[in-house]
Tab-separated table of C-alpha atoms in Angstrom:
chain	number	residue	atom	x	y	z
A	1	UNK	CA	77.118	85.703	2.910
A	2	UNK	CA	78.180	82.059	2.187
A	3	UNK	CA	78.410	81.359	5.854
A	4	UNK	CA	74.948	82.844	6.504
A	5	UNK	CA	73.459	80.856	3.690
A	6	UNK	CA	74.850	77.705	5.275
A	7	UNK	CA	73.544	78.871	8.713
A	8	UNK	CA	70.179	79.492	7.133
A	9	UNK	CA	70.197	75.996	5.550
A	10	UNK	CA	70.939	74.585	8.946
A	11	UNK	CA	68.092	76.439	10.589
A	12	UNK	CA	65.592	75.303	7.984
A	13	UNK	CA	66.689	71.648	8.369
A	14	UNK	CA	66.231	71.716	12.237
A	15	UNK	CA	62.819	73.419	11.772
A	16	UNK	CA	61.577	70.837	9.172
A	17	UNK	CA	62.995	68.028	11.190
A	18	UNK	CA	61.270	68.836	14.475
A	19	UNK	CA	58.063	69.686	12.499
A	20	UNK	CA	58.321	66.220	10.980
A	21	UNK	CA	59.125	64.475	14.400
A	22	UNK	CA	55.943	66.121	15.898
A	23	UNK	CA	53.858	65.403	12.856
A	24	UNK	CA	52.740	69.049	12.270
A	25	UNK	CA	51.904	70.680	8.989
A	26	UNK	CA	53.076	74.240	8.370
A	27	UNK	CA	49.418	75.310	9.067
A	28	UNK	CA	49.258	73.394	12.311
A	29	UNK	CA	52.613	74.910	13.499
A	30	UNK	CA	51.301	78.397	12.410
A	31	UNK	CA	48.331	77.992	14.704
A	32	UNK	CA	50.463	77.075	17.605
A	33	UNK	CA	52.959	79.987	17.317
A	34	UNK	CA	50.664	82.663	16.133
A	35	UNK	CA	51.985	83.271	12.793
A	36	UNK	CA	50.510	83.005	9.291
A	37	UNK	CA	51.194	79.735	7.410
A	38	UNK	CA	52.784	81.821	4.584
A	39	UNK	CA	55.440	83.103	7.078
A	40	UNK	CA	56.476	79.572	7.929
A	41	UNK	CA	56.352	78.590	4.163
A	42	UNK	CA	58.691	81.463	3.292
A	43	UNK	CA	61.063	80.727	6.159
A	44	UNK	CA	61.399	77.016	5.119
A	45	UNK	CA	61.716	78.139	1.415
A	46	UNK	CA	64.707	80.369	2.341
A	47	UNK	CA	62.749	83.543	1.151
A	48	UNK	CA	62.481	85.054	4.624
A	49	UNK	CA	64.729	85.302	7.675
A	50	UNK	CA	63.140	83.852	10.896
A	51	UNK	CA	62.731	86.313	13.877
A	52	UNK	CA	64.111	85.470	17.214
A	53	UNK	CA	60.597	85.342	18.632
A	54	UNK	CA	59.509	82.784	15.966
A	55	UNK	CA	62.543	80.554	16.743
A	56	UNK	CA	61.912	80.571	20.376
A	57	UNK	CA	58.163	79.849	19.852
A	58	UNK	CA	58.877	77.030	17.281
A	59	UNK	CA	61.410	75.420	19.753
A	60	UNK	CA	58.894	75.599	22.568
A	61	UNK	CA	55.862	74.135	20.710
A	62	UNK	CA	57.858	71.592	18.786
A	63	UNK	CA	59.643	70.542	22.070
A	64	UNK	CA	62.941	70.655	20.284
A	65	UNK	CA	65.027	70.925	23.426
A	66	UNK	CA	66.802	74.058	22.402
A	67	UNK	CA	68.036	72.688	18.848
A	68	UNK	CA	65.910	75.331	16.955
A	69	UNK	CA	67.018	78.198	19.162
A	70	UNK	CA	70.718	77.126	18.807
A	71	UNK	CA	70.298	77.056	15.090
A	72	UNK	CA	68.885	80.581	14.996
A	73	UNK	CA	71.691	81.860	17.198
A	74	UNK	CA	74.106	80.516	14.611
A	75	UNK	CA	72.409	82.733	12.051
A	76	UNK	CA	74.009	85.808	13.860
A	77	UNK	CA	72.864	89.368	13.144
A	78	UNK	CA	70.517	89.966	10.295
A	79	UNK	CA	72.316	91.735	7.459
A	80	UNK	CA	71.295	95.345	6.949
A	81	UNK	CA	70.246	94.938	3.423
A	82	UNK	CA	69.132	91.540	2.785
A	83	UNK	CA	67.788	90.561	-0.504
A	84	UNK	CA	64.981	87.956	-0.563
A	85	UNK	CA	65.662	84.889	-2.534
A	86	UNK	CA	63.644	84.140	-5.532
A	87	UNK	CA	60.529	81.961	-4.972
A	88	UNK	CA	61.346	78.320	-5.628
A	89	UNK	CA	60.209	76.612	-8.893
A	90	UNK	CA	57.089	74.530	-8.784
A	91	UNK	CA	57.503	71.140	-7.105
A	92	UNK	CA	56.858	68.264	-9.528
A	93	UNK	CA	56.374	65.933	-6.563
A	94	UNK	CA	53.156	67.809	-5.638
A	95	UNK	CA	51.600	65.717	-8.634
A	96	UNK	CA	52.516	62.491	-7.115
A	97	UNK	CA	49.910	60.111	-5.541
A	98	UNK	CA	50.934	57.153	-3.330
A	99	UNK	CA	48.726	54.202	-4.410
A	100	UNK	CA	50.178	52.102	-1.430
A	101	UNK	CA	52.833	52.809	1.118
A	102	UNK	CA	53.940	49.539	2.999
A	103	UNK	CA	56.558	49.757	5.556
A	104	UNK	CA	58.220	46.870	7.641
A	105	UNK	CA	60.514	47.285	10.611
A	106	UNK	CA	62.693	44.186	11.715
A	107	UNK	CA	64.477	43.939	14.902
A	108	UNK	CA	67.146	41.257	15.748
A	109	UNK	CA	67.495	42.222	19.401
A	110	UNK	CA	70.408	44.657	18.509
A	111	UNK	CA	69.644	46.372	15.079
A	112	UNK	CA	66.554	47.722	13.606
A	113	UNK	CA	66.165	47.556	9.632
A	114	UNK	CA	63.380	49.628	8.098
A	115	UNK	CA	62.153	48.884	4.579
A	116	UNK	CA	59.777	51.385	3.005
A	117	UNK	CA	58.002	50.581	-0.290
A	118	UNK	CA	55.790	53.114	-2.158
A	119	UNK	CA	53.693	52.579	-5.259
A	120	UNK	CA	53.970	55.973	-6.730
A	121	UNK	CA	51.639	57.466	-9.495
A	122	UNK	CA	52.649	60.515	-11.498
A	123	UNK	CA	49.509	62.564	-11.983
A	124	UNK	CA	51.131	65.556	-13.385
A	125	UNK	CA	52.501	66.687	-16.644
A	126	UNK	CA	56.243	66.390	-16.066
A	127	UNK	CA	58.482	63.324	-15.508
A	128	UNK	CA	59.706	62.920	-11.980
A	129	UNK	CA	63.356	62.112	-11.654
A	130	UNK	CA	63.973	62.285	-7.753
A	131	UNK	CA	62.146	61.789	-4.518
A	132	UNK	CA	63.124	63.478	-1.104
A	133	UNK	CA	63.356	61.143	1.904
A	134	UNK	CA	64.244	61.703	5.564
A	135	UNK	CA	65.785	59.262	7.996
A	136	UNK	CA	65.180	60.557	11.447
A	137	UNK	CA	65.769	59.034	14.827
A	138	UNK	CA	64.938	60.085	18.415
A	139	UNK	CA	66.321	57.805	21.207
A	140	UNK	CA	64.562	59.671	24.121
A	141	UNK	CA	61.320	61.206	22.688
A	142	UNK	CA	60.083	62.216	26.045
A	143	UNK	CA	63.278	64.156	26.756
A	144	UNK	CA	64.588	66.287	23.732
A	145	UNK	CA	67.565	67.706	25.474
A	146	UNK	CA	68.811	64.264	26.371
A	147	UNK	CA	68.171	63.098	22.869
A	148	UNK	CA	70.147	66.021	21.426
A	149	UNK	CA	72.995	65.441	23.716
A	150	UNK	CA	72.999	61.717	22.896
A	151	UNK	CA	73.345	62.352	19.238
A	152	UNK	CA	75.839	65.043	19.548
A	153	UNK	CA	77.913	62.356	21.352
A	154	UNK	CA	76.852	59.337	19.183
A	155	UNK	CA	75.921	60.756	15.757
A	156	UNK	CA	74.071	58.711	13.174
A	157	UNK	CA	76.604	57.800	10.435
A	158	UNK	CA	76.282	56.763	6.809
A	159	UNK	CA	78.342	53.700	7.348
A	160	UNK	CA	75.881	52.180	9.965
A	161	UNK	CA	72.803	53.198	7.894
A	162	UNK	CA	73.844	50.890	4.930
A	163	UNK	CA	71.203	52.633	2.697
A	164	UNK	CA	69.857	50.842	-0.278
A	165	UNK	CA	67.262	52.037	-2.768
A	166	UNK	CA	65.592	50.960	-6.093
A	167	UNK	CA	62.742	51.841	-8.515
A	168	UNK	CA	60.867	48.819	-9.881
A	169	UNK	CA	63.919	46.680	-8.739
A	170	UNK	CA	66.438	48.770	-10.459
A	171	UNK	CA	69.178	50.038	-7.969
A	172	UNK	CA	69.344	53.832	-7.775
A	173	UNK	CA	71.580	56.511	-6.193
A	174	UNK	CA	71.024	59.465	-4.101
A	175	UNK	CA	72.230	63.078	-3.443
A	176	UNK	CA	72.461	64.253	0.236
A	177	UNK	CA	70.444	67.377	1.178
A	178	UNK	CA	71.155	67.451	4.855
A	179	UNK	CA	73.501	65.403	7.082
A	180	UNK	CA	72.762	65.944	10.750
A	181	UNK	CA	73.692	64.058	13.911
A	182	UNK	CA	70.123	62.829	14.326
A	183	UNK	CA	68.802	62.808	10.755
A	184	UNK	CA	69.700	62.482	7.112
A	185	UNK	CA	67.715	64.088	4.311
A	186	UNK	CA	68.367	63.078	0.784
A	187	UNK	CA	67.041	62.884	-2.674
A	188	UNK	CA	66.720	59.468	-4.161
A	189	UNK	CA	67.763	59.889	-7.931
A	190	UNK	CA	65.853	57.691	-10.446
A	191	UNK	CA	69.176	56.723	-12.050
A	192	UNK	CA	72.376	54.766	-11.834
A	193	UNK	CA	75.516	54.295	-13.949
A	194	UNK	CA	73.579	52.336	-16.445
A	195	UNK	CA	70.742	54.833	-17.198
A	196	UNK	CA	67.922	56.952	-16.151
A	197	UNK	CA	64.482	55.706	-15.094
A	198	UNK	CA	62.125	58.677	-14.663
A	199	UNK	CA	58.458	58.239	-13.680
A	200	UNK	CA	56.582	59.784	-16.616
A	201	UNK	CA	53.093	61.273	-16.399
A	202	UNK	CA	50.358	58.539	-16.230
A	203	UNK	CA	52.816	55.940	-14.967
A	204	UNK	CA	53.202	54.023	-11.666
A	205	UNK	CA	56.409	52.496	-10.092
A	206	UNK	CA	57.497	50.901	-6.820
A	207	UNK	CA	60.061	53.055	-5.049
A	208	UNK	CA	61.766	51.036	-2.220
A	209	UNK	CA	64.533	52.040	0.150
A	210	UNK	CA	65.920	50.295	3.274
A	211	UNK	CA	68.307	51.338	6.167
A	212	UNK	CA	69.565	50.097	9.512
A	213	UNK	CA	69.953	51.812	12.881
A	214	UNK	CA	71.396	50.268	16.086
A	215	UNK	CA	68.978	50.099	19.124
A	216	UNK	CA	71.338	52.487	20.860
A	217	UNK	CA	70.187	55.233	18.613
A	218	UNK	CA	66.607	54.111	17.796
A	219	UNK	CA	63.671	54.877	20.307
A	220	UNK	CA	60.923	52.454	20.727
A	221	UNK	CA	58.665	54.157	18.287
A	222	UNK	CA	58.063	54.243	14.488
A	223	UNK	CA	56.119	56.904	12.671
A	224	UNK	CA	54.656	57.562	9.190
A	225	UNK	CA	53.406	61.013	8.170
A	226	UNK	CA	51.043	61.358	5.207
A	227	UNK	CA	52.672	64.202	3.029
A	228	UNK	CA	51.218	63.088	-0.177
A	229	UNK	CA	47.664	61.947	-1.263
A	230	UNK	CA	47.703	58.168	-0.170
A	231	UNK	CA	45.285	55.524	-0.904
A	232	UNK	CA	46.548	52.799	1.518
A	233	UNK	CA	48.983	52.769	4.230
A	234	UNK	CA	50.267	49.504	5.927
A	235	UNK	CA	52.943	48.962	8.655
A	236	UNK	CA	54.389	45.760	10.113
A	237	UNK	CA	56.761	45.295	13.144
A	238	UNK	CA	58.809	42.156	13.332
A	239	UNK	CA	60.303	41.380	16.845
A	240	UNK	CA	61.849	38.502	18.570
A	241	UNK	CA	58.998	36.711	20.471
A	242	UNK	CA	61.274	36.082	23.540
A	243	UNK	CA	61.200	39.781	24.328
A	244	UNK	CA	57.465	39.778	24.897
A	245	UNK	CA	56.748	42.896	22.910
A	246	UNK	CA	53.660	45.037	23.338
A	247	UNK	CA	52.609	47.427	20.645
A	248	UNK	CA	50.087	50.321	20.506
A	249	UNK	CA	49.437	53.283	18.173
A	250	UNK	CA	48.270	56.750	18.009
A	251	UNK	CA	46.848	58.962	15.369
A	252	UNK	CA	47.215	62.688	14.985
A	253	UNK	CA	45.412	64.637	12.285
A	254	UNK	CA	44.645	68.358	11.743
A	255	UNK	CA	41.564	68.165	13.921
A	256	UNK	CA	42.647	65.632	16.635
A	257	UNK	CA	45.702	64.949	18.600
A	258	UNK	CA	46.955	61.635	20.116
A	259	UNK	CA	43.908	59.445	19.551
A	260	UNK	CA	44.106	55.574	19.425
A	261	UNK	CA	44.220	53.837	16.158
A	262	UNK	CA	40.590	53.510	14.733
A	263	UNK	CA	41.367	49.892	13.618
A	264	UNK	CA	43.330	47.444	15.697
A	265	UNK	CA	46.969	46.342	15.489
A	266	UNK	CA	47.014	42.578	14.659
A	267	UNK	CA	49.648	40.280	15.781
A	268	UNK	CA	50.771	36.743	15.058
A	269	UNK	CA	53.706	34.536	16.323
A	270	UNK	CA	55.588	32.192	14.131
A	271	UNK	CA	59.150	30.689	14.126
A	272	UNK	CA	60.143	32.623	17.162
A	273	UNK	CA	59.057	35.971	15.734
A	274	UNK	CA	56.211	38.232	16.857
A	275	UNK	CA	54.706	40.270	14.021
A	276	UNK	CA	52.447	43.115	14.426
A	277	UNK	CA	50.571	44.413	11.451
A	278	UNK	CA	48.408	47.450	10.743
A	279	UNK	CA	46.676	49.207	7.701
A	280	UNK	CA	44.364	52.063	6.829
A	281	UNK	CA	42.722	53.171	3.630
A	282	UNK	CA	42.647	56.785	2.417
A	283	UNK	CA	44.509	58.269	5.310
A	284	UNK	CA	43.805	62.111	5.596
A	285	UNK	CA	46.643	64.379	4.329
A	286	UNK	CA	49.043	65.591	6.977
A	287	UNK	CA	47.923	62.844	9.461
A	288	UNK	CA	50.577	61.215	11.507
A	289	UNK	CA	50.471	57.520	12.500
A	290	UNK	CA	52.717	56.581	15.315
A	291	UNK	CA	53.491	52.874	16.533
A	292	UNK	CA	55.143	52.443	19.907
A	293	UNK	CA	56.248	49.348	21.878
A	294	UNK	CA	57.886	47.941	24.850
A	295	UNK	CA	59.575	44.622	25.591
A	296	UNK	CA	57.994	43.102	28.629
A	297	UNK	CA	60.573	40.172	29.043
A	298	UNK	CA	62.002	40.002	32.512
A	299	UNK	CA	65.402	39.553	31.014
A	300	UNK	CA	66.217	41.275	27.783
A	301	UNK	CA	68.921	39.623	25.939
A	302	UNK	CA	71.646	42.191	26.498
A	303	UNK	CA	70.905	42.539	30.228
A	304	UNK	CA	73.035	40.221	32.369
A	305	UNK	CA	71.417	40.371	35.774
A	306	UNK	CA	73.592	37.520	37.059
A	307	UNK	CA	76.664	39.631	36.840
A	308	UNK	CA	75.565	42.125	39.483
A	309	UNK	CA	76.782	41.300	42.943
A	310	UNK	CA	74.696	43.736	44.981
A	311	UNK	CA	71.197	44.915	45.184
A	312	UNK	CA	72.106	48.400	43.686
A	313	UNK	CA	74.213	46.628	41.028
A	314	UNK	CA	71.175	44.607	39.872
A	315	UNK	CA	69.262	47.895	39.561
A	316	UNK	CA	72.016	49.577	37.646
A	317	UNK	CA	72.054	46.535	35.241
A	318	UNK	CA	68.291	46.976	34.504
A	319	UNK	CA	68.678	50.772	33.773
A	320	UNK	CA	68.103	52.401	37.095
A	321	UNK	CA	70.142	55.627	37.557
A	322	UNK	CA	72.232	55.439	40.608
A	323	UNK	CA	73.027	57.855	43.505
A	324	UNK	CA	75.584	60.442	42.458
A	325	UNK	CA	74.071	61.170	39.061
A	326	UNK	CA	73.204	65.025	38.989
A	327	UNK	CA	69.756	64.154	37.409
A	328	UNK	CA	68.689	62.683	40.789
A	329	UNK	CA	69.162	66.034	42.567
A	330	UNK	CA	67.793	68.305	39.759
A	331	UNK	CA	63.959	69.205	39.965
A	332	UNK	CA	62.300	67.394	37.019
A	333	UNK	CA	61.022	69.591	34.108
A	334	UNK	CA	57.163	70.065	34.214
A	335	UNK	CA	54.940	68.680	31.342
A	336	UNK	CA	52.786	71.300	29.496
A	337	UNK	CA	49.532	69.207	29.257
A	338	UNK	CA	47.766	68.331	27.107
A	339	UNK	CA	50.201	69.834	24.508
A	340	UNK	CA	52.904	67.146	25.526
A	341	UNK	CA	50.532	64.263	26.028
A	342	UNK	CA	52.297	61.975	23.616
A	343	UNK	CA	55.658	62.638	25.283
A	344	UNK	CA	54.007	61.982	28.744
A	345	UNK	CA	52.627	58.677	27.436
A	346	UNK	CA	56.028	57.752	26.149
A	347	UNK	CA	57.576	58.497	29.377
A	348	UNK	CA	55.054	56.394	31.286
A	349	UNK	CA	55.585	53.396	28.946
A	350	UNK	CA	59.307	53.639	29.733
A	351	UNK	CA	58.529	53.799	33.411
A	352	UNK	CA	56.379	50.785	33.272
A	353	UNK	CA	58.953	48.925	31.372
A	354	UNK	CA	61.543	49.652	34.081
A	355	UNK	CA	59.095	48.643	36.718
A	356	UNK	CA	58.598	45.236	35.062
A	357	UNK	CA	62.280	44.736	34.896
A	358	UNK	CA	62.730	45.663	38.611
A	359	UNK	CA	59.878	43.326	39.643
A	360	UNK	CA	61.802	40.534	37.919
A	361	UNK	CA	64.775	41.011	40.289
A	362	UNK	CA	63.049	41.723	43.591
A	363	UNK	CA	60.022	40.971	45.540
A	364	UNK	CA	58.242	44.367	46.403
A	365	UNK	CA	55.664	43.438	49.150
A	366	UNK	CA	55.113	47.022	50.192
A	367	UNK	CA	54.541	48.157	46.562
A	368	UNK	CA	57.009	50.139	44.465
A	369	UNK	CA	57.379	53.246	42.584
A	370	UNK	CA	59.673	54.741	39.774
A	371	UNK	CA	60.182	58.430	38.886
A	372	UNK	CA	61.334	59.473	35.506
A	373	UNK	CA	64.815	60.821	36.681
A	374	UNK	CA	65.487	57.300	37.877
A	375	UNK	CA	65.534	56.225	34.326
A	376	UNK	CA	67.413	59.152	33.065
A	377	UNK	CA	64.538	61.301	31.913
A	378	UNK	CA	64.291	64.868	33.351
A	379	UNK	CA	60.458	64.939	33.289
A	380	UNK	CA	57.874	65.351	36.120
A	381	UNK	CA	56.158	61.973	35.807
A	382	UNK	CA	56.215	58.879	38.088
A	383	UNK	CA	54.379	55.629	38.613
A	384	UNK	CA	53.455	53.802	41.777
A	385	UNK	CA	52.378	50.249	42.133
A	386	UNK	CA	50.503	49.584	45.374
A	387	UNK	CA	50.642	46.334	47.374
A	388	UNK	CA	46.992	45.857	46.219
A	389	UNK	CA	48.120	45.978	42.455
A	390	UNK	CA	46.607	49.378	42.010
A	391	UNK	CA	48.491	51.537	39.290
A	392	UNK	CA	48.948	55.394	40.047
A	393	UNK	CA	50.353	57.674	37.533
A	394	UNK	CA	51.358	61.138	38.368
A	395	UNK	CA	52.340	64.112	36.184
A	396	UNK	CA	53.626	67.425	37.807
A	397	UNK	CA	52.760	66.359	41.377
A	398	UNK	CA	53.384	68.397	44.455
A	399	UNK	CA	52.280	67.926	47.972
A	400	UNK	CA	49.983	70.707	49.068
A	401	UNK	CA	48.851	69.578	52.461
A	402	UNK	CA	49.999	66.912	55.105
A	403	UNK	CA	47.747	65.738	57.802
A	404	UNK	CA	47.195	62.873	60.476
A	405	UNK	CA	50.490	63.171	62.231
A	406	UNK	CA	53.707	61.332	61.270
A	407	UNK	CA	54.826	57.763	60.959
A	408	UNK	CA	58.385	56.398	60.842
A	409	UNK	CA	59.170	53.218	58.839
A	410	UNK	CA	61.923	51.891	56.686
A	411	UNK	CA	62.188	52.707	53.038
A	412	UNK	CA	64.185	51.512	50.058
A	413	UNK	CA	65.144	53.413	47.040
A	414	UNK	CA	66.045	51.768	43.656
A	415	UNK	CA	68.755	54.363	43.153
A	416	UNK	CA	70.674	53.201	46.235
A	417	UNK	CA	69.219	49.816	46.964
A	418	UNK	CA	71.988	48.403	49.123
A	419	UNK	CA	70.472	50.001	52.141
A	420	UNK	CA	67.261	50.870	53.996
A	421	UNK	CA	66.576	54.173	55.804
A	422	UNK	CA	64.035	54.987	58.550
A	423	UNK	CA	61.953	57.770	57.162
A	424	UNK	CA	59.297	59.858	58.957
A	425	UNK	CA	56.254	60.498	56.615
A	426	UNK	CA	52.814	62.196	57.156
A	427	UNK	CA	49.983	59.707	57.644
A	428	UNK	CA	47.857	61.554	54.928
A	429	UNK	CA	49.035	63.813	52.081
A	430	UNK	CA	46.986	65.915	49.454
A	431	UNK	CA	48.660	65.933	46.094
A	432	UNK	CA	48.076	68.467	43.316
A	433	UNK	CA	48.713	66.835	40.047
A	434	UNK	CA	47.804	67.085	36.315
A	435	UNK	CA	45.835	64.587	34.283
A	436	UNK	CA	46.984	63.746	30.565
A	437	UNK	CA	44.247	65.954	29.343
A	438	UNK	CA	45.398	68.835	31.323
A	439	UNK	CA	42.939	68.790	34.132
A	440	UNK	CA	44.298	69.863	37.461
A	441	UNK	CA	43.306	67.507	40.336
A	442	UNK	CA	44.042	67.002	44.073
A	443	UNK	CA	44.117	63.611	45.336
A	444	UNK	CA	44.492	62.361	49.016
A	445	UNK	CA	46.673	59.505	49.895
A	446	UNK	CA	46.904	57.785	53.227
A	447	UNK	CA	49.110	55.541	55.019
A	448	UNK	CA	51.380	53.221	52.958
A	449	UNK	CA	50.047	54.747	49.755
A	450	UNK	CA	50.969	58.257	51.098
A	451	UNK	CA	54.435	57.108	51.769
A	452	UNK	CA	54.952	55.477	48.479
A	453	UNK	CA	53.681	58.698	46.589
A	454	UNK	CA	55.557	60.943	48.834
A	455	UNK	CA	58.730	59.182	47.937
A	456	UNK	CA	58.304	59.493	44.260
A	457	UNK	CA	57.188	63.227	44.512
A	458	UNK	CA	60.421	63.917	46.353
A	459	UNK	CA	62.413	62.415	43.381
A	460	UNK	CA	60.612	64.746	41.124
A	461	UNK	CA	61.751	67.592	43.268
A	462	UNK	CA	65.248	66.518	43.290
A	463	UNK	CA	65.247	64.937	46.795
A	464	UNK	CA	66.321	61.596	48.097
A	465	UNK	CA	64.817	60.025	51.157
A	466	UNK	CA	68.252	60.491	53.015
A	467	UNK	CA	67.348	64.213	53.278
A	468	UNK	CA	63.999	63.388	55.111
A	469	UNK	CA	65.545	61.081	57.793
A	470	UNK	CA	66.117	62.420	61.353
A	471	UNK	CA	69.449	64.028	62.211
A	472	UNK	CA	71.999	61.351	63.224
A	473	UNK	CA	69.954	58.367	61.864
A	474	UNK	CA	71.820	56.572	59.099
A	475	UNK	CA	70.449	53.983	56.600
A	476	UNK	CA	71.192	50.201	57.535
A	477	UNK	CA	72.743	47.613	55.035
A	478	UNK	CA	69.934	45.793	53.268
A	479	UNK	CA	71.525	42.549	54.843
A	480	UNK	CA	70.282	43.718	58.186
A	481	UNK	CA	66.781	44.582	57.048
A	482	UNK	CA	64.091	41.974	58.020
A	483	UNK	CA	61.020	43.499	56.105
A	484	UNK	CA	61.662	42.411	52.713
A	485	UNK	CA	58.562	41.224	51.008
A	486	UNK	CA	56.117	42.114	53.769
A	487	UNK	CA	53.595	44.948	53.747
A	488	UNK	CA	53.618	48.212	55.631
A	489	UNK	CA	52.399	47.877	59.324
A	490	UNK	CA	49.927	50.291	60.758
A	491	UNK	CA	47.605	50.163	63.824
A	492	UNK	CA	44.047	49.382	62.743
A	493	UNK	CA	41.712	52.258	62.097
A	494	UNK	CA	40.249	53.889	65.122
A	495	UNK	CA	43.000	52.744	67.643
């Protein structure tokens, strides 16, 4: 029974963690999986064992990459005579009001340090002596399987976190509740070796805690979820200006998903730092506010392009997956849109960032494209930048019709950029794809645009252009190719 209690605790921790990552209340998750909110409440309180069906649905809708299903499997068979646990005692934290929550995130080019300050007011009748916090990271939010694998191999450690906490400036200690590879949950205790500092009814106090995480374990996003009645919420992001950061935000509430912030993110540059700030008053309970960013600089500090001696080496240095990696020959996982709209937006942001880096090391006169597997994300998304500077974004694309005969021209691929291959492509293709809002569309692409799009659609189906070349024809070294920087060549219309 002790082993089962531990496994139950593990399952509850994973369920809460992914519900928190996705910013869903118990009620919102209940609507998605078709269970009553009271069922989820009892599962998370340890009063009820989860069913296999619930675990599978929760993993699917929370996009947990199998983490919840694996935690359920660890529970084993349900005991024949299981005695429900007693209902938990009333939670004194339910009487808390957050008068002001102010969060700052500082990045030095290698390490992030988050500092969170909350002005807490005790509106109840009992003193509050502890406060539950969660430190959660997700390196690849658009690809939960990859993120889970990343943390299994590179777990978040207490040593690197360097946690510190205080109440009204008085250092306090903590007690660990859950210690997992990708998140830590703990109770901040309003006490230290010198005394106890409870928050009494009718009183307010500033609770502050701070922690560090390396950028190898921190994705380019920061999120605040409103779990207690809150009067004011403010966030600042402090980045090196040389990285040319761009920041945007989305708000999710009980009634709306993934809308842009209603008020703008402000920015200012001073002393080599670019600081973005945002705030809102009276945020709704259970709302989630997510800030995301990308670094537009053509040379990020830790990227040493000059050390790459070949075209493929330069692409490898800027984060492009190279031929031989199994992800390039594996069909990409489709998006469920609009349910996974936020994940889709994050993947596109990473694709655009990679495209910016690639444009910094090569002149793409014929246009360019990048598919998500080429940056290590096994999702069906790709972007194309045409020679006319048009941006095309495709989710779940597939070619449904080819027309106009075939044309054969040289192509290059960022995943083996040392060669160019003569590839026959249809002059016109009809592509079925999905908009971010879930709308299914068919778009016709012609000539050079058709070639660019077809190349990226192939990537999403696990195919490289080598498989499309005529038998007996081999790619040529890039040193022999004379078309770099020029546009596609076609006969004029009507001839």
